[in-house]
Coordinates of C-alpha atoms and ligand atoms in Angstrom, one line a residue:
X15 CA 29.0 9.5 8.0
X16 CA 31.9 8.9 6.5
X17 CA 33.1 10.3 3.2
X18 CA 34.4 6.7 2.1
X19 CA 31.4 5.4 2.5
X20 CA 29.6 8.4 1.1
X21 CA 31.4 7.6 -2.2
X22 CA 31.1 3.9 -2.0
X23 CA 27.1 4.4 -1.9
X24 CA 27.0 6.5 -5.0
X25 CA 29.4 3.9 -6.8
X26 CA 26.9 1.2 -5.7
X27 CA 23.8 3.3 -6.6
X28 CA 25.0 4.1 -10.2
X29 CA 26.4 0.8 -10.9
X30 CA 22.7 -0.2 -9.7
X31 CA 20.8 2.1 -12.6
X32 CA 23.5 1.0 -15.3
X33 CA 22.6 -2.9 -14.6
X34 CA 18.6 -2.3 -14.0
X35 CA 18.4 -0.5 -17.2
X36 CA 20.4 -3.5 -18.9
X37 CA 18.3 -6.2 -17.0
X38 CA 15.3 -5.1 -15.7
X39 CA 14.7 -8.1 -14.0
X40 CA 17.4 -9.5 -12.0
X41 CA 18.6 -12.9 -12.7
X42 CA 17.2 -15.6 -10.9
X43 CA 18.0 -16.5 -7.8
X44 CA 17.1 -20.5 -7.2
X45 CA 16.2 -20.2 -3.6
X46 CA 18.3 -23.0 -2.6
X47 CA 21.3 -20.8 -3.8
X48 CA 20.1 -17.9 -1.6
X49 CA 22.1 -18.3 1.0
X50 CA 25.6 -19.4 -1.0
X51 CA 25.3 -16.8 -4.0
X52 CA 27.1 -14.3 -2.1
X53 CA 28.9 -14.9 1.0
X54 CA 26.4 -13.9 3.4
X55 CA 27.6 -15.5 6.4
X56 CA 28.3 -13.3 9.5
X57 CA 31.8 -14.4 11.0
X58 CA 33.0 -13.7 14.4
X59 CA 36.1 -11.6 12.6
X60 CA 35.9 -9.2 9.7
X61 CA 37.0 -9.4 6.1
X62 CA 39.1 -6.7 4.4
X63 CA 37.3 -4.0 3.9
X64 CA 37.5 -4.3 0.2
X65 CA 36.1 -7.8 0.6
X66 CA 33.1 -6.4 2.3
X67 CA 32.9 -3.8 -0.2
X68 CA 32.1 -6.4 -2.8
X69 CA 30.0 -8.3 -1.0
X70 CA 28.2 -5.3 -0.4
X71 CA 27.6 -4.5 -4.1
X72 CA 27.0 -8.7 -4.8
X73 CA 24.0 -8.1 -2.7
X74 CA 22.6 -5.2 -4.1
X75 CA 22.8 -6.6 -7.7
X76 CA 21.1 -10.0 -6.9
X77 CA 18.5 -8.2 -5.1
X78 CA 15.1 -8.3 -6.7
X79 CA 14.9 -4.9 -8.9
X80 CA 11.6 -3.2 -8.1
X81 CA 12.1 0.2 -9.1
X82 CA 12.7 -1.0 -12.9
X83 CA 10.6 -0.9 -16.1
X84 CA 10.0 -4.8 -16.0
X85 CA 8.2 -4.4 -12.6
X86 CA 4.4 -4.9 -12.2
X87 CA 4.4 -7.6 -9.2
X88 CA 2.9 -5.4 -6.7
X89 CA 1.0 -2.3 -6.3
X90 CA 3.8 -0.7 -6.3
X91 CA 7.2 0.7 -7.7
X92 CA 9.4 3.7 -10.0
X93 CA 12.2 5.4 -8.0
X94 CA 10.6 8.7 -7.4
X95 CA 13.8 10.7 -7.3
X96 CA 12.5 13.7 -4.5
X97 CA 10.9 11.0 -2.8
X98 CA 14.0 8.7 -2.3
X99 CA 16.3 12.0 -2.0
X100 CA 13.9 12.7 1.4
X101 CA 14.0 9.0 2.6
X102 CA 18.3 9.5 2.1
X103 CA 18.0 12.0 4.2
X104 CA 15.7 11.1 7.0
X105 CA 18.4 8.1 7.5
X106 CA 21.1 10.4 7.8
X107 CA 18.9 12.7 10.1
X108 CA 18.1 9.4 12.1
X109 CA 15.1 11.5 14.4
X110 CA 12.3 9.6 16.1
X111 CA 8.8 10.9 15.7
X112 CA 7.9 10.5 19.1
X113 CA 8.6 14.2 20.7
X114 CA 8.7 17.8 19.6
X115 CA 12.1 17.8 21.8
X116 CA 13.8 15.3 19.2
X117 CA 11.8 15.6 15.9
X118 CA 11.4 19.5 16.3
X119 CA 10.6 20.6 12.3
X120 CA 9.9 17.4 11.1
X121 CA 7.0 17.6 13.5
X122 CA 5.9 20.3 11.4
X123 CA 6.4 18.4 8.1
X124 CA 4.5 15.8 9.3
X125 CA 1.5 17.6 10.5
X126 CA 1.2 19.8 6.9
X127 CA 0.6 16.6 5.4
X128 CA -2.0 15.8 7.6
X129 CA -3.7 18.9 7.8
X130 CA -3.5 19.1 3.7
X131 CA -4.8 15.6 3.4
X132 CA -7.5 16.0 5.9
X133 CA -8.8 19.3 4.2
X134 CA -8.5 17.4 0.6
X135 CA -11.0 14.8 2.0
X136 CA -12.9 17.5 3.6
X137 CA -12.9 16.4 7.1
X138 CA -13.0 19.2 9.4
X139 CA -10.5 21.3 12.1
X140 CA -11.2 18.6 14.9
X141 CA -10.0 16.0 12.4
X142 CA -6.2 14.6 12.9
X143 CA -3.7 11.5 11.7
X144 CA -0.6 10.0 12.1
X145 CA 1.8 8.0 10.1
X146 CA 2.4 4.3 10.4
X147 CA 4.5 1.5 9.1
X148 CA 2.2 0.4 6.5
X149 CA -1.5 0.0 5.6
X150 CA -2.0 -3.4 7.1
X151 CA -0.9 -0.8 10.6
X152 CA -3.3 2.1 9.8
X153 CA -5.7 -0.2 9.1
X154 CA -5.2 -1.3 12.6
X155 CA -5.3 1.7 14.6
X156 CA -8.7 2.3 12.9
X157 CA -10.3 -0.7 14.2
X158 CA -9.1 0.1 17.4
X159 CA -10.2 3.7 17.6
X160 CA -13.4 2.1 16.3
X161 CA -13.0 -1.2 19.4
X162 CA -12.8 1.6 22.0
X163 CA -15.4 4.1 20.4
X164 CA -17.8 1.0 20.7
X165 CA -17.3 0.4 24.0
X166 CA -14.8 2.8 26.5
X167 CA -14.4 -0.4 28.8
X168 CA -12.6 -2.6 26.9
X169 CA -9.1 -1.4 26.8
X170 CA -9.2 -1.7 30.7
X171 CA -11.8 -5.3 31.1
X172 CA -10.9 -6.5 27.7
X173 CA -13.7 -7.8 24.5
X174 CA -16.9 -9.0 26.6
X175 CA -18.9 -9.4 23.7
X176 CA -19.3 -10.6 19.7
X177 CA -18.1 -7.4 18.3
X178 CA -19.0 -7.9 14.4
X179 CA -16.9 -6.5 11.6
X180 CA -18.0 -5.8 8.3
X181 CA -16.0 -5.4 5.1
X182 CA -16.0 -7.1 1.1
X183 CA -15.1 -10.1 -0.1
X184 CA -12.2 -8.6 -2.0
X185 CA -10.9 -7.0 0.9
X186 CA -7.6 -6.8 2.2
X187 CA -6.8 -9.9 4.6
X188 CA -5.1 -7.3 6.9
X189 CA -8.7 -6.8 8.3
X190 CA -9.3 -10.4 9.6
X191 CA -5.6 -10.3 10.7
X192 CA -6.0 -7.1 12.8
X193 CA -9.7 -8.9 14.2
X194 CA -7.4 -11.5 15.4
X195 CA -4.7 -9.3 16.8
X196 CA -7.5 -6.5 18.8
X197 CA -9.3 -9.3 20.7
X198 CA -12.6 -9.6 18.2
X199 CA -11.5 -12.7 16.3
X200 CA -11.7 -13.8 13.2
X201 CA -15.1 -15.5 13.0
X202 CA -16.5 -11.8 13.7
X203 CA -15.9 -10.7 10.4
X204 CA -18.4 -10.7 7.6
X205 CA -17.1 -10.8 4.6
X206 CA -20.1 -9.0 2.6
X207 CA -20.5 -10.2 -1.2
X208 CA -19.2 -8.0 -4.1
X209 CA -20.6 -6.9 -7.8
X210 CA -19.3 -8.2 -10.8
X211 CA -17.1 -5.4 -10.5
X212 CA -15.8 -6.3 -7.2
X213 CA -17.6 -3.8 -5.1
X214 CA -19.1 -3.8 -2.2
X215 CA -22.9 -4.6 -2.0
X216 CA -24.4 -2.2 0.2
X217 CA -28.4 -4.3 0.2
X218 CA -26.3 -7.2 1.7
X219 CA -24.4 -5.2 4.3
X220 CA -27.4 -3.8 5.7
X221 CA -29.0 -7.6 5.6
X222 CA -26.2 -8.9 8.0
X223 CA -26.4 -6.3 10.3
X224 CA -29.9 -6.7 10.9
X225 CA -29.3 -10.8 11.0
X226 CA -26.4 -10.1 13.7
X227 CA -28.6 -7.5 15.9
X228 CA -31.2 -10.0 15.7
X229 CA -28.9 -12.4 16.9
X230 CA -27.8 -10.4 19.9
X231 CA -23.9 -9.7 18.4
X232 CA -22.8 -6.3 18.3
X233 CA -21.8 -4.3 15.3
X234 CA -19.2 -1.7 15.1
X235 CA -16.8 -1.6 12.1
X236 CA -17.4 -1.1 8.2
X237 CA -14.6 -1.3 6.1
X238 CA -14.9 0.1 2.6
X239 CA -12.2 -0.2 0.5
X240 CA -10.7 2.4 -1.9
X241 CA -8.9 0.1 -4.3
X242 CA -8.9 -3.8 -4.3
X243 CA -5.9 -5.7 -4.4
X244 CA -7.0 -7.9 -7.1
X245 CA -9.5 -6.2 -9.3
X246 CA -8.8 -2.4 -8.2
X247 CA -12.6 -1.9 -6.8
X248 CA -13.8 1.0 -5.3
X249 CA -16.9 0.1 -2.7
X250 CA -19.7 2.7 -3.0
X251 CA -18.9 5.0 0.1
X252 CA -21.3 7.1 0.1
X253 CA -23.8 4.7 0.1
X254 CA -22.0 2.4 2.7
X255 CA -21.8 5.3 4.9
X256 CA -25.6 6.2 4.5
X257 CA -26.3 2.2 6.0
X258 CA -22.7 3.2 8.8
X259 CA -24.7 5.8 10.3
X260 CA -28.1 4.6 10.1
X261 CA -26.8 1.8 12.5
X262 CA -24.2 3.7 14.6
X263 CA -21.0 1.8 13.0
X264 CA -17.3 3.2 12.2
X265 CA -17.2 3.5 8.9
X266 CA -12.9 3.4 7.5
X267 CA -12.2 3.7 4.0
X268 CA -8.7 1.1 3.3
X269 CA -7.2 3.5 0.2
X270 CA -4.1 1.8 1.2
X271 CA -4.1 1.3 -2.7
X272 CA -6.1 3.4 -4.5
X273 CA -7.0 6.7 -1.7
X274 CA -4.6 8.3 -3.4
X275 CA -7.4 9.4 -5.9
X276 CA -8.3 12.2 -4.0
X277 CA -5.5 14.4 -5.7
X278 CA -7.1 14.2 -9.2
X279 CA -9.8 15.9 -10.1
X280 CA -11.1 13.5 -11.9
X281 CA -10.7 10.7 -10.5
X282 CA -11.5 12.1 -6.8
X283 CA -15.3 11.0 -7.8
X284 CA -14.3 7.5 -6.7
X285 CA -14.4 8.6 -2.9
X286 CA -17.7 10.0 -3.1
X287 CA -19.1 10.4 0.3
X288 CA -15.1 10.5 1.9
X289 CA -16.4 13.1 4.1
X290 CA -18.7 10.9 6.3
X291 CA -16.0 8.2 7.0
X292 CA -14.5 8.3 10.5
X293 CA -11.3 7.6 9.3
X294 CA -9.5 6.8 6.2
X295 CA -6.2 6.0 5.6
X296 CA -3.8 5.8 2.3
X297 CA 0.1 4.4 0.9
X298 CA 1.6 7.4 0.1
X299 CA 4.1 4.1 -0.9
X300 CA 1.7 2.7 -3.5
X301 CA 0.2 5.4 -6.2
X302 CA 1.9 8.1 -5.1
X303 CA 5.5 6.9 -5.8
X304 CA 7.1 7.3 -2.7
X305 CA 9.6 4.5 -1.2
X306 CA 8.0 2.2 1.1
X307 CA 6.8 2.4 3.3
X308 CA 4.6 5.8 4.1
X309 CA 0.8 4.7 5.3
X310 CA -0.8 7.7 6.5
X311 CA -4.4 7.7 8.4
X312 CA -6.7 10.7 9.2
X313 CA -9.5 10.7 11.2
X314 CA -12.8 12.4 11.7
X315 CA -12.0 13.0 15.4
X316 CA -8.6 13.5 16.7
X317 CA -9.8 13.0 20.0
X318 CA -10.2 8.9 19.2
X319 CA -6.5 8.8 18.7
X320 CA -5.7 10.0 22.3
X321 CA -8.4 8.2 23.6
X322 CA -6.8 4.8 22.0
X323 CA -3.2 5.2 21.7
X324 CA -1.7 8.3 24.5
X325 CA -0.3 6.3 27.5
X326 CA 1.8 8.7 29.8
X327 CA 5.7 8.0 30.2
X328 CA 7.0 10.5 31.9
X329 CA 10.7 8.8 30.8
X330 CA 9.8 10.4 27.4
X331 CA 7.7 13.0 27.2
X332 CA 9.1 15.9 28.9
X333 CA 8.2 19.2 27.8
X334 CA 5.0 20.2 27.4
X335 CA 3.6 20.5 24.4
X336 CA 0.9 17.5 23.5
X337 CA -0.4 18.4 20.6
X338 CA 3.7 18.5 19.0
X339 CA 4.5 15.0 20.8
X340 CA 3.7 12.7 18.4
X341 CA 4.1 9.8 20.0
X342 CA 0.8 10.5 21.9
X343 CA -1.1 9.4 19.0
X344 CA 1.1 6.9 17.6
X345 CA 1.3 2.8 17.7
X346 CA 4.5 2.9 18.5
X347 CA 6.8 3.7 20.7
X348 CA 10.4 5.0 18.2
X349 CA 8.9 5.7 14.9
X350 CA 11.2 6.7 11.4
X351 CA 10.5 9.7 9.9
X352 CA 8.3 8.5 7.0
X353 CA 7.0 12.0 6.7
X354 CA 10.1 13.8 4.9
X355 CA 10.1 11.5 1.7
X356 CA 6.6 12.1 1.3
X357 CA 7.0 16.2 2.0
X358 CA 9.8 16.2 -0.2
X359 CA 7.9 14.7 -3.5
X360 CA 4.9 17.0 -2.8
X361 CA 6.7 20.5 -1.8
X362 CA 8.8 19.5 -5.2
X363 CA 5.5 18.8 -7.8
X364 CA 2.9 20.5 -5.5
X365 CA -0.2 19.2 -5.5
X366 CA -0.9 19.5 -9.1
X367 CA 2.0 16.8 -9.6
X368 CA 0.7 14.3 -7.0
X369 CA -2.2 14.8 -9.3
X370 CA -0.7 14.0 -12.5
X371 CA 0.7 10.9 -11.0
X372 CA -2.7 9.5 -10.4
X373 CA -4.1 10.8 -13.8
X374 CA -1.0 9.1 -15.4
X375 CA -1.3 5.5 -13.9
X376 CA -5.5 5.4 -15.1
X377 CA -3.8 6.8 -18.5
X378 CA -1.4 4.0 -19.1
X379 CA -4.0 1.2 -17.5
X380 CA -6.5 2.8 -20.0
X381 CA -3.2 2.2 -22.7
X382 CA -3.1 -1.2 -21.7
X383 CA -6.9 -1.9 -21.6
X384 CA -7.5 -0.8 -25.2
X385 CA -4.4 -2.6 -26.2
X386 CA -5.8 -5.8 -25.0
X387 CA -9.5 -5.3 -26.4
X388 CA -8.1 -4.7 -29.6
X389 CA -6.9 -8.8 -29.8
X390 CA -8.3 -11.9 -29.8
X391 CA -5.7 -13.1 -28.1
X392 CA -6.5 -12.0 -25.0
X393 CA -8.9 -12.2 -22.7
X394 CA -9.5 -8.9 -20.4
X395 CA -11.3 -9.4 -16.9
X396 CA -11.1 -5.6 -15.5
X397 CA -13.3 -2.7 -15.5
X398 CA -12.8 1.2 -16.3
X399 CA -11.7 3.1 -13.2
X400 CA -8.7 1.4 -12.0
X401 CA -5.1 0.7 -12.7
X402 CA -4.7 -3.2 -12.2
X403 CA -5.6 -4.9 -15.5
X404 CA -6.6 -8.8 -15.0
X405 CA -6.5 -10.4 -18.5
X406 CA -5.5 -13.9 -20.0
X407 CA -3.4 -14.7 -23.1
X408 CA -4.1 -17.8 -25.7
X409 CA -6.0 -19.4 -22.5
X410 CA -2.4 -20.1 -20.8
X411 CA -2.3 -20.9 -17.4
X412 CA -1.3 -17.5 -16.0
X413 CA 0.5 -19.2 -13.0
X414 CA 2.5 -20.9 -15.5
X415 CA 3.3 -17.9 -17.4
X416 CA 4.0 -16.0 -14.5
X417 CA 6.8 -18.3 -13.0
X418 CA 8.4 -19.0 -16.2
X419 CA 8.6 -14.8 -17.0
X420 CA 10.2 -14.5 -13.9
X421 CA 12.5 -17.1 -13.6
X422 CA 13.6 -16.6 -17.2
X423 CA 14.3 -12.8 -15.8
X424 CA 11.4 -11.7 -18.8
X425 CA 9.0 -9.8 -16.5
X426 CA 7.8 -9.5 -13.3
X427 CA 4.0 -10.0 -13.2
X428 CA 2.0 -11.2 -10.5
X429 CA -1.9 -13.2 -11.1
X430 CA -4.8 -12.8 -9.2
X431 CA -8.3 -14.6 -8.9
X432 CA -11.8 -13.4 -8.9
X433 CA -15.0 -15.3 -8.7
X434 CA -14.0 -18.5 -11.0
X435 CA -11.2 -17.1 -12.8
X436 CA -7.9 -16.9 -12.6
X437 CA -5.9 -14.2 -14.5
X438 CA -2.4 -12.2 -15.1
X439 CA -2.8 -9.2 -12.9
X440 CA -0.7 -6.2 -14.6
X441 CA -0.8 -3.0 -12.3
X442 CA 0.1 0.5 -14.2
X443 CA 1.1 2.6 -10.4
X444 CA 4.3 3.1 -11.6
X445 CA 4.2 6.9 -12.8
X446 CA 7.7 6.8 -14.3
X447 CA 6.0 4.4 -16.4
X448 CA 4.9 5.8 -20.3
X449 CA 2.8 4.2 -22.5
X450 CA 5.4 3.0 -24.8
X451 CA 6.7 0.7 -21.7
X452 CA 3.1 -0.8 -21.0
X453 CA 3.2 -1.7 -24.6
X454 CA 6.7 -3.2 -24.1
X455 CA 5.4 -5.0 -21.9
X456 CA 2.5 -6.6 -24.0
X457 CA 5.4 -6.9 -26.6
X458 CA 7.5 -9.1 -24.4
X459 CA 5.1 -11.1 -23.1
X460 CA 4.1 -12.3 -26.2
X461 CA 7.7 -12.7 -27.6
X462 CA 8.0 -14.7 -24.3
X463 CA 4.9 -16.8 -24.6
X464 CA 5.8 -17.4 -28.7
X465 CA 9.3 -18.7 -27.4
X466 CA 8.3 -20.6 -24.6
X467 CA 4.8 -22.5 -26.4
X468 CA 5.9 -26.0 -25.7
X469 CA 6.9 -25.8 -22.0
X470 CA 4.2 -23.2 -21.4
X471 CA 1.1 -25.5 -23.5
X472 CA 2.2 -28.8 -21.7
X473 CA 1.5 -27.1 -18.5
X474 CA -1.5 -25.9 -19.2
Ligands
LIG514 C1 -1.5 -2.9 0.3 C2 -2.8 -2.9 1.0 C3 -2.9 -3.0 2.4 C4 -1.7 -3.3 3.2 O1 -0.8 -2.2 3.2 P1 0.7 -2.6 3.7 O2 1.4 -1.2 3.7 O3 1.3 -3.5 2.7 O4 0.6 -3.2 5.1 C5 -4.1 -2.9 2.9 N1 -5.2 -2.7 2.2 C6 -5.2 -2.6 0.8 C7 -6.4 -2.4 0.0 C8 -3.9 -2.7 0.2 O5 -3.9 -2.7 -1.2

């Protein structure tokens, strides 16, 4: 690396947190500008390098800022500094997690996360995980482990039968996606009806299995999940997993949101029954601040991860040493190192911090709850126990308001629908967050909507 380059990255990354804390939200971009903003076309001869250099830094500023204040689109955000400091340096590292012979102590990094995690959860020593590109992925190798548990055949014949999957109404659309993807399609999925809350109801679940035995199809997969997109619901595992076992099905918990919980103490209670899943996998990259993207899953029985994903390639692995060749239990083939950021942030705070993080995001959604309760004004849809508040604002179309805070650079703030309603969806997982800036936000917002009434009420 060179030092030039070194130096031109800090004076990018400084000018970067200078402008972000000026303008939180970036200004818009119209989309047919995209492309002519900054000069983004690739030439068959280079610029000057100083030309380059400003392009460089053009980009970066017009970039959407996600780490910033003013940033509640997604679930989630903050610059945690460890975290990013360990992602810097996996780049410059540049290993692949495939082999003991290239990874070497990163290997061991990675496996003390999953050892920690899996004891946290209290799955036991035949228990093991790997990391992924994303939740949508982990998500994936469970149904697969789960495809091949089913039925050892089919990774040699292929899907014979109706394999049926069940999981909520308010569950991630990964699943059907991944259906699609593993050969069990899409009308296989049940999408079991939820509580007011948004949860899974576990009377129903067991009703549709009985109706697809009975029908001659062939259960196999429950998915709970820890943490709805919209609402923030957490499906009763225990109970789920009483009606999993009763009928011989895989029961994974998605806490690609909200499995982060089980670091807290208190808040840990919303995994009851963890413990009997067969797998269960969680963003480090959503409410645990770390950059995206780090999606780790754990399962009950290693064994199901050599069983679905080890292929030999003698090309590759070399040495002899399975259980430190990672690659033998991974999707892919080169995988980044999306262990170190994660290692870094932990071995920094320790547990107790990873803790505090959660406690703090259900501390500032409870800030932001009470706020709304206390006015008129606003109408709240959300529930105790999670950190995505749904509410509505002097009965303005929240699409509406949501475009216009955005492209006026105000906010960023995505909506959400549940049931008949449609609603602003605020999400508190930014831990860098304090309560003052969650009131900020109620503080713009209304500034915003006070500015804006004509455009905003002729919408609506
Ligand atoms: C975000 C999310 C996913 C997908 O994770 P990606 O890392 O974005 O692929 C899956 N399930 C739930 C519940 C999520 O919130």
């Amino acid at each position: 690396m060179k030092q030039k380059d070194l130096l031109l990255f800090n004076e990018i990354v400084h000018t970067l947190l200078k402008e972000e804390k000026e303008s939180p939200v970036s200004p818009y971009l119209e989309v047919d500008q995209v492309s002519t903003a900054v000069d983004v076309n690739l030439t068959e001869n280079p610029l000057e390098d100083n030309e380059v250099q400003e392009i460089i830094k053009k980009v970066v500023l017009k970039t959407p800022r996600t780490a910033s204040k003013a940033f509640f689109n997604q679930l989630f955000g903050g610059r945690n500094s460890r975290a990013v400091l360990g992602d810097l340096l996996a780049v410059v590292l540049n290993n692949s997690m495939y082999t003991y012979k290239v990874a070497g102590i990163q290997v061991a990094i990675e496996k003390e996360i999953i050892n920690q995690v899996v004891r946290h959860i209290g799955y036991n020593q035949n228990a093991g995980g790997t990391i992924a590109t994303g939740g949508s992925m982990t998500n994936f190798m469970a149904m697969v482990m789960a495809r091949d548990n089913a039925n050892q055949d089919i990774r040699t014949k292929g899907v014979k039968r109706d394999l049926i999957i069940y999981t909520s109404n308010q569950s991630h659309y990964s699943i059907p996606k991944n259906a699609s993807f593993m050969g069990v399609g899409t009308d296989n999925v049940r999408y079991i009806a939820t509580n007011n809350k948004g949860e899974m109801l576990v009377e129903d679940l067991e009703q549709q299995i009985k109706i697809d035995l009975s029908n001659n199809k062939t259960p196999f997969f429950v998915n709970a999940t820890a943490g709805t997109t919209v609402l923030g619901a957490f499906d009763p595992i225990s109970a789920i997993s009483d009606v999993s076992r009763k009928y011989g099905l895989w029961l994974h918990v998605d806490g690609a949101f909200g499995g982060g919980v089980f670091f807290s103490n208190n808040y840990k209670k919303l995994l009851n029954g963890i413990e009997y899943s067969n797998s269960f996998s969680f963003n480090a990259h959503k409410m645990l601040g770390t950059p995206l993207s780090c999606s780790i899953i754990v399962v009950q029985q290693k064994q199901h991860l050599y069983q679905s994903f080890a292929k030999d390639a003698s090309y590759l692995y070399q040495t002899d040493h399975d259980d430190f060749d990672l690659g033998k239990i991974s999707l892919q083939c080169g995988r980044r190192n999306d262990a170190l950021k994660f290692w870094t942030l932990w071995k920094s705070v320790g547990t107790v911090g990873l803790a505090n993080m959660v406690d703090h995001q259900f501390l500032l959604a409870e800030t932001a709850r009470d706020y709304i309760k206390k006015s008129s004004d606003y109408t709240l849809y959300s529930f105790d126990d999670s950190t995505n508040i749904c509410f509505n604002y002097k009965n303005i179309c929240p699409q509406h308001l949501c475009t216009l805070l955005y492209e006026e650079a105000a906010l960023m703030v995505g909506f959400g629908h549940f049931k008949d309603n449609t609603f602003v969806r605020l999400t508190t997982v930014n831990a860098e967050n304090s309560e003052v800036d969650i009131l900020n936000f109620f503080t713009t917002l209304e500034g915003f909507v006070e500015q804006h009434m004509d455009v905003l009420n002729k919408t609506s």
